Amino acid sequence: PSNLHPVRQKDKAIGRRNYVIGQMADNGYVTREEARAAEAEDLVSVQSGAIASARSEMPPRDYFTDEIRRQLSASLGDEELFTGGLTIKATVDPDLQATAARALRDGLEKFDRDRRVYRGPAGRIDPAKFDPAEYTVDEALWRRALAETPVPRDIEGWRPAVVLSIGETSARIGVEGVEETADGHFLAFSDAKWARLRDGARLREARGPTTCGTWAT
C-alpha cells in the first residue's frame, strides 16, 4: 500500500511488519524469542538500495534469456517481472549455452576467413588530421579517435584496434582497453594474409595475443 512504503513511510512499514510478527507469535508460528529477534531487524528493500534489484541479477543477455524475458514481460508486465520477486526456471544449461555460442562464433569466424574476403576497416583516420609519427608517442590521440569509432564492443574476447604504423612483416596496433607497453603490440602479416593494412586504418576487432606475442585479427 502507498501509505506503507518501505522508504517514504519506513516507520509505519516497520510497525505493520512487527504487528504481523506479533500475530505469528500469538498463533504459535514462531517463538517469542524468534519474534523479538525479527522485530529488532532493520527493514531493508530493493527500493532503499539495501537489496540488489532483480535487474542486476539477470543472467547474461542472449537469444534464449531475451525470449524468456520478452514472453514474461508480455504476459506479466515489466513491473511484476522485475519487482515481483519471481523465481524463473528454464531448461537451458548456462554452461552448455556458453560453450555452444563460442563454438558457433569460432566456426563462423573460420568460415569467414577461409573465404579470404576483407571488407575493409570499420573506419579511417584522416592522415591530414594527425601526424602519423605522433600516434606511437601520444597515446591519447589514437585512443580518443578509436573510442569515437562506432564498432561492436560486446563480443567476448574481441576489442577494437587501430593500426599505428606498418613495417615489413607486421603492423603496430593500439588496442582499446589494453595498456601500451614499451615494445608495443603487433599484428603479424602472416596472421592476416586475407587483409591488406594501411596506415590509419582501424581494424574491426583485435584478438589475441597469439602464442608468438603478436595480435591476430
Tab-separated table of C-alpha atoms in Angstrom:
chain	number	residue	atom	x	y	z
A	1	PRO	CA	0.000	0.000	0.000
A	2	SER	CA	1.084	3.545	-0.700
A	3	ASN	CA	0.886	4.508	2.997
A	4	LEU	CA	3.325	1.733	3.972
A	5	HIS	CA	6.136	2.445	1.527
A	6	PRO	CA	9.375	0.878	2.899
A	7	VAL	CA	11.344	4.089	2.270
A	8	ARG	CA	8.929	7.029	2.406
A	9	GLN	CA	6.879	5.587	5.303
A	10	LYS	CA	9.506	3.336	6.821
A	11	ASP	CA	8.339	3.723	10.443
A	12	LYS	CA	4.777	2.785	9.518
A	13	ALA	CA	6.011	-0.154	7.446
A	14	ILE	CA	8.118	-1.419	10.351
A	15	GLY	CA	5.144	-1.062	12.681
A	16	ARG	CA	2.979	-3.109	10.353
A	17	ARG	CA	5.699	-5.721	9.971
A	18	ASN	CA	6.117	-6.027	13.725
A	19	TYR	CA	2.353	-6.366	14.162
A	20	VAL	CA	2.332	-9.300	11.748
A	21	ILE	CA	5.310	-10.866	13.534
A	22	GLY	CA	3.454	-10.488	16.852
A	23	GLN	CA	0.407	-12.218	15.397
A	24	MET	CA	2.618	-15.057	14.176
A	25	ALA	CA	3.993	-15.455	17.706
A	26	ASP	CA	0.484	-15.320	19.245
A	27	ASN	CA	-0.672	-18.082	16.925
A	28	GLY	CA	2.335	-20.301	17.528
A	29	TYR	CA	4.030	-19.967	14.135
A	30	VAL	CA	7.216	-18.576	15.715
A	31	THR	CA	8.522	-18.428	19.266
A	32	ARG	CA	8.609	-15.227	21.303
A	33	GLU	CA	12.408	-15.223	21.069
A	34	GLU	CA	12.254	-15.523	17.277
A	35	ALA	CA	9.668	-12.756	17.134
A	36	ARG	CA	11.774	-10.379	19.237
A	37	ALA	CA	14.843	-11.089	17.065
A	38	ALA	CA	12.859	-10.434	13.875
A	39	GLU	CA	11.376	-7.205	15.234
A	40	ALA	CA	14.874	-5.936	16.053
A	41	GLU	CA	15.962	-6.316	12.424
A	42	ASP	CA	16.078	-3.298	10.112
A	43	LEU	CA	13.610	-3.108	7.238
A	44	VAL	CA	15.586	-3.499	4.021
A	45	SER	CA	14.231	-3.396	0.488
A	46	VAL	CA	15.091	-3.023	-3.174
A	47	GLN	CA	13.646	0.494	-3.102
A	48	SER	CA	16.143	1.601	-0.449
A	49	GLY	CA	19.055	0.054	-2.316
A	50	ALA	CA	19.817	-2.389	0.505
A	51	ILE	CA	18.872	-5.353	-1.692
A	52	ALA	CA	20.045	-5.759	-5.288
A	53	SER	CA	17.335	-5.321	-7.896
A	54	ALA	CA	16.269	-8.333	-9.904
A	55	ARG	CA	17.560	-6.454	-12.942
A	56	SER	CA	21.114	-6.757	-11.612
A	57	GLU	CA	20.644	-10.487	-11.050
A	58	MET	CA	19.582	-11.194	-14.611
A	59	PRO	CA	21.672	-13.780	-16.485
A	60	PRO	CA	23.832	-12.588	-19.399
A	61	ARG	CA	21.718	-11.480	-22.326
A	62	ASP	CA	21.405	-13.960	-25.151
A	63	TYR	CA	18.661	-15.089	-27.508
A	64	PHE	CA	17.270	-17.637	-25.049
A	65	THR	CA	17.055	-15.380	-21.993
A	66	ASP	CA	15.797	-12.491	-24.121
A	67	GLU	CA	12.940	-14.661	-25.375
A	68	ILE	CA	12.036	-15.664	-21.808
A	69	ARG	CA	12.149	-12.013	-20.772
A	70	ARG	CA	10.028	-10.968	-23.746
A	71	GLN	CA	7.301	-13.544	-23.084
A	72	LEU	CA	7.127	-12.861	-19.348
A	73	SER	CA	7.092	-9.113	-19.914
A	74	ALA	CA	4.213	-9.521	-22.362
A	75	SER	CA	2.175	-11.718	-20.010
A	76	LEU	CA	3.023	-10.165	-16.633
A	77	GLY	CA	4.255	-6.670	-17.402
A	78	ASP	CA	7.669	-5.184	-16.604
A	79	GLU	CA	6.663	-4.091	-13.099
A	80	GLU	CA	5.717	-7.602	-11.985
A	81	LEU	CA	8.631	-9.175	-13.847
A	82	PHE	CA	11.307	-7.029	-12.242
A	83	THR	CA	9.813	-6.289	-8.818
A	84	GLY	CA	7.524	-9.243	-8.157
A	85	GLY	CA	10.183	-11.417	-6.542
A	86	LEU	CA	9.774	-14.128	-9.160
A	87	THR	CA	11.986	-17.186	-9.399
A	88	ILE	CA	12.149	-18.285	-13.029
A	89	LYS	CA	13.442	-21.706	-14.006
A	90	ALA	CA	14.262	-22.609	-17.602
A	91	THR	CA	15.512	-25.654	-19.460
A	92	VAL	CA	18.736	-24.029	-20.615
A	93	ASP	CA	22.093	-25.037	-19.137
A	94	PRO	CA	24.113	-21.771	-18.960
A	95	ASP	CA	27.477	-23.531	-19.280
A	96	LEU	CA	26.389	-25.556	-22.305
A	97	GLN	CA	24.768	-22.472	-23.817
A	98	ALA	CA	28.009	-20.501	-23.486
A	99	THR	CA	30.009	-23.381	-24.976
A	100	ALA	CA	27.595	-23.652	-27.897
A	101	ALA	CA	27.772	-19.896	-28.517
A	102	ARG	CA	31.588	-19.968	-28.542
A	103	ALA	CA	31.629	-22.958	-30.898
A	104	LEU	CA	29.217	-21.229	-33.271
A	105	ARG	CA	31.193	-17.981	-33.190
A	106	ASP	CA	34.512	-19.760	-33.785
A	107	GLY	CA	33.000	-21.716	-36.671
A	108	LEU	CA	31.605	-18.590	-38.299
A	109	GLU	CA	34.933	-16.789	-37.895
A	110	LYS	CA	36.813	-19.679	-39.511
A	111	PHE	CA	34.301	-19.906	-42.353
A	112	ASP	CA	34.508	-16.169	-42.977
A	113	ARG	CA	38.314	-16.108	-43.007
A	114	ASP	CA	38.559	-19.167	-45.206
A	115	ARG	CA	36.665	-17.158	-47.820
A	116	ARG	CA	39.564	-14.646	-47.718
A	117	VAL	CA	37.272	-11.671	-48.119
A	118	TYR	CA	38.372	-8.454	-46.408
A	119	ARG	CA	35.534	-5.966	-46.046
A	120	GLY	CA	37.734	-3.058	-45.081
A	121	PRO	CA	38.291	-1.246	-41.788
A	122	ALA	CA	35.449	-0.094	-39.574
A	123	GLY	CA	36.688	3.471	-40.128
A	124	ARG	CA	39.671	5.540	-41.171
A	125	ILE	CA	41.648	8.345	-39.560
A	126	ASP	CA	42.339	11.202	-41.925
A	127	PRO	CA	46.170	11.290	-42.307
A	128	ALA	CA	45.978	15.068	-42.651
A	129	LYS	CA	44.329	15.343	-39.257
A	130	PHE	CA	47.229	13.926	-37.252
A	131	ASP	CA	50.909	13.383	-37.733
A	132	PRO	CA	51.172	9.560	-38.028
A	133	ALA	CA	54.508	9.670	-36.201
A	134	GLU	CA	52.770	11.080	-33.138
A	135	TYR	CA	50.495	8.083	-32.732
A	136	THR	CA	53.217	5.946	-31.214
A	137	VAL	CA	54.163	8.839	-28.934
A	138	ASP	CA	50.857	10.424	-27.958
A	139	GLU	CA	48.672	7.523	-26.893
A	140	ALA	CA	45.778	9.849	-26.063
A	141	LEU	CA	45.386	10.785	-29.762
A	142	TRP	CA	44.664	7.319	-31.081
A	143	ARG	CA	42.695	6.246	-28.019
A	144	ARG	CA	40.358	9.205	-28.440
A	145	ALA	CA	39.940	8.564	-32.167
A	146	LEU	CA	39.340	4.858	-31.591
A	147	ALA	CA	36.816	5.485	-28.811
A	148	GLU	CA	34.779	7.627	-31.215
A	149	THR	CA	34.512	4.765	-33.718
A	150	PRO	CA	31.073	3.070	-33.602
A	151	VAL	CA	32.012	-0.622	-33.575
A	152	PRO	CA	30.618	-3.558	-31.542
A	153	ARG	CA	32.186	-3.745	-28.110
A	154	ASP	CA	30.176	-6.588	-26.582
A	155	ILE	CA	31.803	-9.570	-28.337
A	156	GLU	CA	33.615	-11.771	-25.846
A	157	GLY	CA	37.378	-11.857	-26.403
A	158	TRP	CA	37.379	-9.099	-29.048
A	159	ARG	CA	38.491	-5.468	-28.856
A	160	PRO	CA	38.592	-2.627	-31.400
A	161	ALA	CA	42.117	-1.703	-32.513
A	162	VAL	CA	43.832	0.937	-34.629
A	163	VAL	CA	46.796	0.489	-36.981
A	164	LEU	CA	49.522	2.871	-35.806
A	165	SER	CA	52.309	2.051	-38.250
A	166	ILE	CA	53.265	-0.597	-40.797
A	167	GLY	CA	56.583	-2.396	-41.133
A	168	GLU	CA	57.927	-5.043	-43.489
A	169	THR	CA	56.354	-8.030	-41.730
A	170	SER	CA	53.911	-6.588	-39.222
A	171	ALA	CA	51.782	-3.620	-38.236
A	172	ARG	CA	51.933	-1.936	-34.881
A	173	ILE	CA	48.469	-1.551	-33.414
A	174	GLY	CA	46.849	0.122	-30.441
A	175	VAL	CA	44.160	-1.928	-28.730
A	176	GLU	CA	41.246	-0.407	-26.870
A	177	GLY	CA	41.305	-1.321	-23.202
A	178	VAL	CA	44.812	-2.817	-23.364
A	179	GLU	CA	47.705	-0.941	-21.787
A	180	GLU	CA	50.542	0.054	-24.078
A	181	THR	CA	53.994	-1.405	-23.434
A	182	ALA	CA	57.472	-0.227	-24.378
A	183	ASP	CA	57.631	-2.885	-27.090
A	184	GLY	CA	54.086	-2.254	-28.309
A	185	HIS	CA	51.538	-4.669	-29.771
A	186	PHE	CA	51.952	-6.019	-33.283
A	187	LEU	CA	49.850	-7.789	-35.879
A	188	ALA	CA	51.965	-10.133	-37.984
A	189	PHE	CA	51.009	-10.121	-41.648
A	190	SER	CA	51.271	-13.899	-41.614
A	191	ASP	CA	48.289	-13.915	-39.247
A	192	ALA	CA	46.210	-11.735	-41.568
A	193	LYS	CA	47.030	-12.831	-45.099
A	194	TRP	CA	43.472	-12.092	-46.159
A	195	ALA	CA	43.754	-8.403	-45.201
A	196	ARG	CA	45.718	-5.512	-46.596
A	197	LEU	CA	46.573	-2.990	-43.873
A	198	ARG	CA	47.109	0.719	-44.458
A	199	ASP	CA	48.368	3.480	-42.185
A	200	GLY	CA	45.495	4.923	-40.198
A	201	ALA	CA	43.120	2.010	-40.850
A	202	ARG	CA	41.135	0.854	-37.848
A	203	LEU	CA	40.510	-2.848	-37.562
A	204	ARG	CA	37.056	-4.055	-36.607
A	205	GLU	CA	38.477	-6.017	-33.686
A	206	ALA	CA	41.804	-7.299	-32.466
A	207	ARG	CA	42.097	-10.696	-30.851
A	208	GLY	CA	44.920	-12.306	-29.008
A	209	PRO	CA	47.679	-12.189	-28.204
A	210	THR	CA	48.848	-15.266	-30.068
A	211	THR	CA	51.499	-17.635	-28.794
A	212	CYS	CA	54.208	-15.658	-30.545
A	213	GLY	CA	53.231	-12.464	-28.744
A	214	THR	CA	51.622	-10.713	-31.711
A	215	TRP	CA	47.993	-9.809	-32.116
A	216	ALA	CA	45.849	-11.691	-34.607
A	217	THR	CA	42.622	-10.448	-36.153
